[in-house]
């Protein structure tokens, strides 16, 4: 499609960054340092991305705050004080705002501006980006910092339009908050968001109904106020801590037990599991080196957690309903919460199984199940997740070379080279995109690695007079195969019913999207590719050269 645009109305920059979450904020800092003119376009009314929109009660990170933070400024990491082991959403949002102010980044960030479409202009070798404010931007580089869990998914349920109460999605929570005191509240979903929210809402609501389709494993976060000695130790060794995280499997400082669960005695295994339970949250997934590859080892950990649930929840039937079955632990993202299972001992909380009797429809007053039972609620909370990893990109649906749309290129599942770039979409960088460690890592580490790589690539292009970069189809196919093979060695390949596979979105291709080969290995790979002169990529220095070489591509 050709756009008729008044040339004067187009605003030109070297780079447009889409999104002002943790990735966009880091990008503008780095691009400015490199002397690249940049404008960040952000749909929301403030910076923060995920942490701006996910304001639901109890929202908290499950990576330790000292790890889940930028490493790009030593002054910043030394001076910022985290109040808790795991930071809550308000504190993380304050941090991101602090970074924006501290480095004077706001003058390059335009809020309340959603990029609705993007098109690569082959003649100019520039991206045109169109916004819901009617503005048009032109940039050499399109840096898509659109987030991996940023498109809230409200399942299509009959009758929602007739519902007389208020309803909300955790990922799009009203900025002014929601008063649930004294109300009958329904929560649909029992994933990470729900398991954080439920204990808090239970304290406010007159009655809370939790509609559970699949029980997941929830670890106690073991959150607590920051211990001064821990903070001091981290700050003393921050460079080493960061180095460790960047070279580690998951981009943080959680220590992994490198023994197989099968090499250990039953007593030693149990002690390790107890230790992991005490450490809290995601530490459980580092209990044995083969917890995600050996079904028997995985089952030992799963049963350990089921026993904890049984020991916590007084009502036997409720306890059994909360015990995950036919689900390898960790293959749906492990949840981390505070007092989650304990909450089901409250008299004002009811667990409603909607696996065996599905939700039939929403009524004017609440939820009707297919067996005819109805639950009246004054407020309904959808904790039903996101169109993960590809949702935000597919919404913009950039048009690349030869008029090809991204949705068409990704119709059978996302294809990228290194999770960073897409064949046929030159000069477009997808930050923490599908095919990179992304959601399998401390996101801040992965974001910084991608931004560092992208900015270095732009500097390389400038230094060598190069006009465009894109991966070859061959490199992209090889990488995508490698991503699939890496997942194939794990239990993820056998547990396809998760958002990691896109299975939560009707019609979405069921393909494992993140790269499980490890953050450190991945970083080595992308660094080696850059150092080798960008193996697997093609550059153009002039349109004539570009057209000739592209015509030969299959
Ligand atoms: O979403 P989810 P989330 N009827 O997709 C249920 C990150 N995160 O927002 O499993 C009934 O995990 C669905 O049931 P089922 C983290 O990476 C991190 O909780 O499909 N139920 C499931 O129980 C996380 O994984 C943090 O059967 C329906 C739930 O809704 C990711 O974000 C905190 C349904 C969705 O769970 C997403 O988490 C929060 C239907 N029609 C989020 N449709 C931390 O850092 C869906 N469900 C701690």
PDB file of C-alpha atoms in Angstrom, residues 305-466:
ATOM      1  CA  UNK A 305       5.194 -29.075  45.961  1.00  0.00           C
ATOM      2  CA  UNK A 306       1.916 -31.027  46.009  1.00  0.00           C
ATOM      3  CA  UNK A 307       2.798 -32.219  49.516  1.00  0.00           C
ATOM      4  CA  UNK A 308       3.359 -28.601  50.562  1.00  0.00           C
ATOM      5  CA  UNK A 309      -0.068 -27.696  49.179  1.00  0.00           C
ATOM      6  CA  UNK A 310      -1.697 -30.580  51.073  1.00  0.00           C
ATOM      7  CA  UNK A 311       0.083 -29.513  54.257  1.00  0.00           C
ATOM      8  CA  UNK A 312      -1.129 -25.930  53.870  1.00  0.00           C
ATOM      9  CA  UNK A 313      -4.708 -26.141  52.643  1.00  0.00           C
ATOM     10  CA  UNK A 314      -7.024 -27.503  55.311  1.00  0.00           C
ATOM     11  CA  UNK A 315      -9.931 -28.610  53.143  1.00  0.00           C
ATOM     12  CA  UNK A 316      -8.836 -31.844  51.474  1.00  0.00           C
ATOM     13  CA  UNK A 317     -10.926 -31.427  48.374  1.00  0.00           C
ATOM     14  CA  UNK A 318      -9.693 -27.881  47.815  1.00  0.00           C
ATOM     15  CA  UNK A 319      -6.105 -28.981  48.427  1.00  0.00           C
ATOM     16  CA  UNK A 320      -6.379 -31.747  45.836  1.00  0.00           C
ATOM     17  CA  UNK A 321      -8.002 -29.362  43.346  1.00  0.00           C
ATOM     18  CA  UNK A 322      -5.070 -26.962  43.831  1.00  0.00           C
ATOM     19  CA  UNK A 323      -2.523 -29.732  43.168  1.00  0.00           C
ATOM     20  CA  UNK A 324      -1.349 -29.514  39.559  1.00  0.00           C
ATOM     21  CA  UNK A 325      -1.671 -32.774  37.614  1.00  0.00           C
ATOM     22  CA  UNK A 326      -0.423 -33.742  34.169  1.00  0.00           C
ATOM     23  CA  UNK A 327       1.748 -30.650  34.173  1.00  0.00           C
ATOM     24  CA  UNK A 328       5.511 -30.787  34.458  1.00  0.00           C
ATOM     25  CA  UNK A 329       6.601 -28.242  37.021  1.00  0.00           C
ATOM     26  CA  UNK A 330       7.985 -25.142  35.323  1.00  0.00           C
ATOM     27  CA  UNK A 331       6.591 -25.874  31.870  1.00  0.00           C
ATOM     28  CA  UNK A 332       3.847 -23.365  32.488  1.00  0.00           C
ATOM     29  CA  UNK A 333       5.702 -20.417  34.020  1.00  0.00           C
ATOM     30  CA  UNK A 334       6.238 -21.133  37.716  1.00  0.00           C
ATOM     31  CA  UNK A 335       4.248 -18.750  39.928  1.00  0.00           C
ATOM     32  CA  UNK A 336       5.701 -16.921  42.893  1.00  0.00           C
ATOM     33  CA  UNK A 337       3.421 -15.454  45.519  1.00  0.00           C
ATOM     34  CA  UNK A 338       2.848 -14.721  49.163  1.00  0.00           C
ATOM     35  CA  UNK A 339       0.205 -16.629  51.137  1.00  0.00           C
ATOM     36  CA  UNK A 340      -1.370 -18.020  47.997  1.00  0.00           C
ATOM     37  CA  UNK A 341      -2.301 -21.480  49.240  1.00  0.00           C
ATOM     38  CA  UNK A 342      -3.014 -20.145  52.758  1.00  0.00           C
ATOM     39  CA  UNK A 343      -5.673 -17.883  51.263  1.00  0.00           C
ATOM     40  CA  UNK A 344      -7.847 -20.907  50.491  1.00  0.00           C
ATOM     41  CA  UNK A 345      -8.221 -21.479  54.236  1.00  0.00           C
ATOM     42  CA  UNK A 346     -10.187 -18.254  54.492  1.00  0.00           C
ATOM     43  CA  UNK A 347     -13.924 -18.569  54.882  1.00  0.00           C
ATOM     44  CA  UNK A 348     -14.562 -15.890  52.279  1.00  0.00           C
ATOM     45  CA  UNK A 349     -12.639 -17.660  49.496  1.00  0.00           C
ATOM     46  CA  UNK A 350     -14.049 -20.379  47.248  1.00  0.00           C
ATOM     47  CA  UNK A 351     -12.120 -22.282  44.606  1.00  0.00           C
ATOM     48  CA  UNK A 352     -14.328 -23.063  41.613  1.00  0.00           C
ATOM     49  CA  UNK A 353     -13.115 -25.720  39.196  1.00  0.00           C
ATOM     50  CA  UNK A 354     -13.840 -24.681  35.609  1.00  0.00           C
ATOM     51  CA  UNK A 355     -11.897 -27.476  33.971  1.00  0.00           C
ATOM     52  CA  UNK A 356     -14.518 -30.161  34.378  1.00  0.00           C
ATOM     53  CA  UNK A 357     -17.430 -27.721  34.137  1.00  0.00           C
ATOM     54  CA  UNK A 358     -16.353 -24.871  31.916  1.00  0.00           C
ATOM     55  CA  UNK A 359     -17.597 -21.326  31.999  1.00  0.00           C
ATOM     56  CA  UNK A 360     -20.694 -21.314  29.816  1.00  0.00           C
ATOM     57  CA  UNK A 361     -21.218 -17.574  29.750  1.00  0.00           C
ATOM     58  CA  UNK A 362     -21.100 -14.339  31.667  1.00  0.00           C
ATOM     59  CA  UNK A 363     -24.536 -13.297  32.843  1.00  0.00           C
ATOM     60  CA  UNK A 364     -25.803  -9.898  33.925  1.00  0.00           C
ATOM     61  CA  UNK A 365     -24.897 -10.822  37.502  1.00  0.00           C
ATOM     62  CA  UNK A 366     -21.904 -13.111  37.292  1.00  0.00           C
ATOM     63  CA  UNK A 367     -20.650 -16.365  35.828  1.00  0.00           C
ATOM     64  CA  UNK A 368     -22.693 -19.328  34.650  1.00  0.00           C
ATOM     65  CA  UNK A 369     -20.965 -22.708  34.364  1.00  0.00           C
ATOM     66  CA  UNK A 370     -21.991 -25.396  31.913  1.00  0.00           C
ATOM     67  CA  UNK A 371     -23.509 -27.527  34.692  1.00  0.00           C
ATOM     68  CA  UNK A 372     -25.977 -24.701  35.376  1.00  0.00           C
ATOM     69  CA  UNK A 373     -24.394 -23.355  38.582  1.00  0.00           C
ATOM     70  CA  UNK A 374     -24.164 -19.578  38.726  1.00  0.00           C
ATOM     71  CA  UNK A 375     -21.844 -17.380  40.792  1.00  0.00           C
ATOM     72  CA  UNK A 376     -23.009 -13.829  41.360  1.00  0.00           C
ATOM     73  CA  UNK A 377     -20.190 -11.300  41.539  1.00  0.00           C
ATOM     74  CA  UNK A 378     -20.069  -7.514  41.716  1.00  0.00           C
ATOM     75  CA  UNK A 379     -16.657  -7.326  40.049  1.00  0.00           C
ATOM     76  CA  UNK A 380     -14.859  -9.633  37.689  1.00  0.00           C
ATOM     77  CA  UNK A 381     -11.112  -9.792  37.249  1.00  0.00           C
ATOM     78  CA  UNK A 382      -9.605 -11.398  34.180  1.00  0.00           C
ATOM     79  CA  UNK A 383      -6.170 -12.676  35.131  1.00  0.00           C
ATOM     80  CA  UNK A 384      -6.159 -14.446  31.797  1.00  0.00           C
ATOM     81  CA  UNK A 385      -2.764 -13.536  30.436  1.00  0.00           C
ATOM     82  CA  UNK A 386      -1.396 -12.062  27.242  1.00  0.00           C
ATOM     83  CA  UNK A 387      -0.926 -12.556  23.541  1.00  0.00           C
ATOM     84  CA  UNK A 388       2.696 -13.163  24.398  1.00  0.00           C
ATOM     85  CA  UNK A 389       5.870 -12.511  22.440  1.00  0.00           C
ATOM     86  CA  UNK A 390       4.295 -11.827  19.035  1.00  0.00           C
ATOM     87  CA  UNK A 391       1.070 -10.017  20.000  1.00  0.00           C
ATOM     88  CA  UNK A 392       2.388  -6.462  20.030  1.00  0.00           C
ATOM     89  CA  UNK A 393       4.422  -6.904  16.846  1.00  0.00           C
ATOM     90  CA  UNK A 394       1.547  -8.531  14.995  1.00  0.00           C
ATOM     91  CA  UNK A 395      -0.733  -5.671  15.997  1.00  0.00           C
ATOM     92  CA  UNK A 396       1.545  -3.150  14.329  1.00  0.00           C
ATOM     93  CA  UNK A 397       2.090  -5.666  11.533  1.00  0.00           C
ATOM     94  CA  UNK A 398       5.089  -3.945   9.907  1.00  0.00           C
ATOM     95  CA  UNK A 399       5.224  -4.150   6.129  1.00  0.00           C
ATOM     96  CA  UNK A 400       8.684  -5.111   4.924  1.00  0.00           C
ATOM     97  CA  UNK A 401      10.228  -5.589   1.514  1.00  0.00           C
ATOM     98  CA  UNK A 402       7.965  -6.272  -1.434  1.00  0.00           C
ATOM     99  CA  UNK A 403       4.916  -5.312   0.607  1.00  0.00           C
ATOM    100  CA  UNK A 404       5.152  -8.408   2.769  1.00  0.00           C
ATOM    101  CA  UNK A 405       3.443  -8.096   6.145  1.00  0.00           C
ATOM    102  CA  UNK A 406       4.961  -9.483   9.325  1.00  0.00           C
ATOM    103  CA  UNK A 407       1.780 -11.412  10.110  1.00  0.00           C
ATOM    104  CA  UNK A 408       2.160 -13.193   6.782  1.00  0.00           C
ATOM    105  CA  UNK A 409       5.858 -13.888   7.442  1.00  0.00           C
ATOM    106  CA  UNK A 410       4.963 -15.283  10.878  1.00  0.00           C
ATOM    107  CA  UNK A 411       1.765 -17.064   9.849  1.00  0.00           C
ATOM    108  CA  UNK A 412       3.196 -20.466  10.795  1.00  0.00           C
ATOM    109  CA  UNK A 413       4.927 -19.101  13.896  1.00  0.00           C
ATOM    110  CA  UNK A 414       7.549 -16.415  14.427  1.00  0.00           C
ATOM    111  CA  UNK A 415      10.794 -16.673  12.487  1.00  0.00           C
ATOM    112  CA  UNK A 416      13.758 -14.531  13.426  1.00  0.00           C
ATOM    113  CA  UNK A 417      17.503 -14.615  13.232  1.00  0.00           C
ATOM    114  CA  UNK A 418      18.907 -14.530  16.775  1.00  0.00           C
ATOM    115  CA  UNK A 419      15.527 -13.332  18.069  1.00  0.00           C
ATOM    116  CA  UNK A 420      16.605  -9.887  16.928  1.00  0.00           C
ATOM    117  CA  UNK A 421      15.958  -9.419  13.222  1.00  0.00           C
ATOM    118  CA  UNK A 422      13.580 -10.729  10.567  1.00  0.00           C
ATOM    119  CA  UNK A 423      14.421 -11.524   6.923  1.00  0.00           C
ATOM    120  CA  UNK A 424      12.677  -9.083   4.609  1.00  0.00           C
ATOM    121  CA  UNK A 425      12.358  -6.436   7.344  1.00  0.00           C
ATOM    122  CA  UNK A 426      15.622  -4.490   7.086  1.00  0.00           C
ATOM    123  CA  UNK A 427      16.854  -2.250   9.873  1.00  0.00           C
ATOM    124  CA  UNK A 428      14.161  -3.530  12.224  1.00  0.00           C
ATOM    125  CA  UNK A 429      15.361  -4.765  15.609  1.00  0.00           C
ATOM    126  CA  UNK A 430      12.981  -6.701  17.826  1.00  0.00           C
ATOM    127  CA  UNK A 431      14.081  -6.314  21.446  1.00  0.00           C
ATOM    128  CA  UNK A 432      13.767  -9.616  23.332  1.00  0.00           C
ATOM    129  CA  UNK A 433      11.916 -11.044  20.367  1.00  0.00           C
ATOM    130  CA  UNK A 434      10.847 -14.630  19.750  1.00  0.00           C
ATOM    131  CA  UNK A 435      13.885 -16.836  19.268  1.00  0.00           C
ATOM    132  CA  UNK A 436      15.842 -15.072  22.024  1.00  0.00           C
ATOM    133  CA  UNK A 437      15.998 -15.965  25.761  1.00  0.00           C
ATOM    134  CA  UNK A 438      13.541 -13.169  26.527  1.00  0.00           C
ATOM    135  CA  UNK A 439      10.836 -14.475  28.891  1.00  0.00           C
ATOM    136  CA  UNK A 440      13.187 -17.278  29.907  1.00  0.00           C
ATOM    137  CA  UNK A 441      15.490 -14.855  31.572  1.00  0.00           C
ATOM    138  CA  UNK A 442      15.858 -11.857  33.771  1.00  0.00           C
ATOM    139  CA  UNK A 443      14.299  -9.490  31.254  1.00  0.00           C
ATOM    140  CA  UNK A 444      16.553  -6.580  32.182  1.00  0.00           C
ATOM    141  CA  UNK A 445      19.672  -8.584  31.322  1.00  0.00           C
ATOM    142  CA  UNK A 446      18.197  -9.690  28.010  1.00  0.00           C
ATOM    143  CA  UNK A 447      17.049  -6.167  27.223  1.00  0.00           C
ATOM    144  CA  UNK A 448      20.504  -4.725  27.896  1.00  0.00           C
ATOM    145  CA  UNK A 449      22.169  -7.413  25.775  1.00  0.00           C
ATOM    146  CA  UNK A 450      19.850  -6.694  22.855  1.00  0.00           C
ATOM    147  CA  UNK A 451      20.170  -2.933  23.092  1.00  0.00           C
ATOM    148  CA  UNK A 452      23.964  -3.179  23.333  1.00  0.00           C
ATOM    149  CA  UNK A 453      24.040  -5.406  20.239  1.00  0.00           C
ATOM    150  CA  UNK A 454      21.641  -3.178  18.287  1.00  0.00           C
ATOM    151  CA  UNK A 455      23.493   0.048  19.049  1.00  0.00           C
ATOM    152  CA  UNK A 456      26.840  -1.566  18.182  1.00  0.00           C
ATOM    153  CA  UNK A 457      25.313  -2.743  14.905  1.00  0.00           C
ATOM    154  CA  UNK A 458      24.126   0.772  14.073  1.00  0.00           C
ATOM    155  CA  UNK A 459      27.577   2.133  14.894  1.00  0.00           C
ATOM    156  CA  UNK A 460      29.138  -0.516  12.641  1.00  0.00           C
ATOM    157  CA  UNK A 461      26.811   0.445   9.802  1.00  0.00           C
ATOM    158  CA  UNK A 462      27.611   4.106  10.217  1.00  0.00           C
ATOM    159  CA  UNK A 463      31.338   3.479  10.343  1.00  0.00           C
ATOM    160  CA  UNK A 464      31.194   1.434   7.134  1.00  0.00           C
ATOM    161  CA  UNK A 465      28.690   3.525   5.211  1.00  0.00           C
ATOM    162  CA  UNK A 466      26.098   0.747   5.204  1.00  0.00           C
TER     163      UNK A 466
END
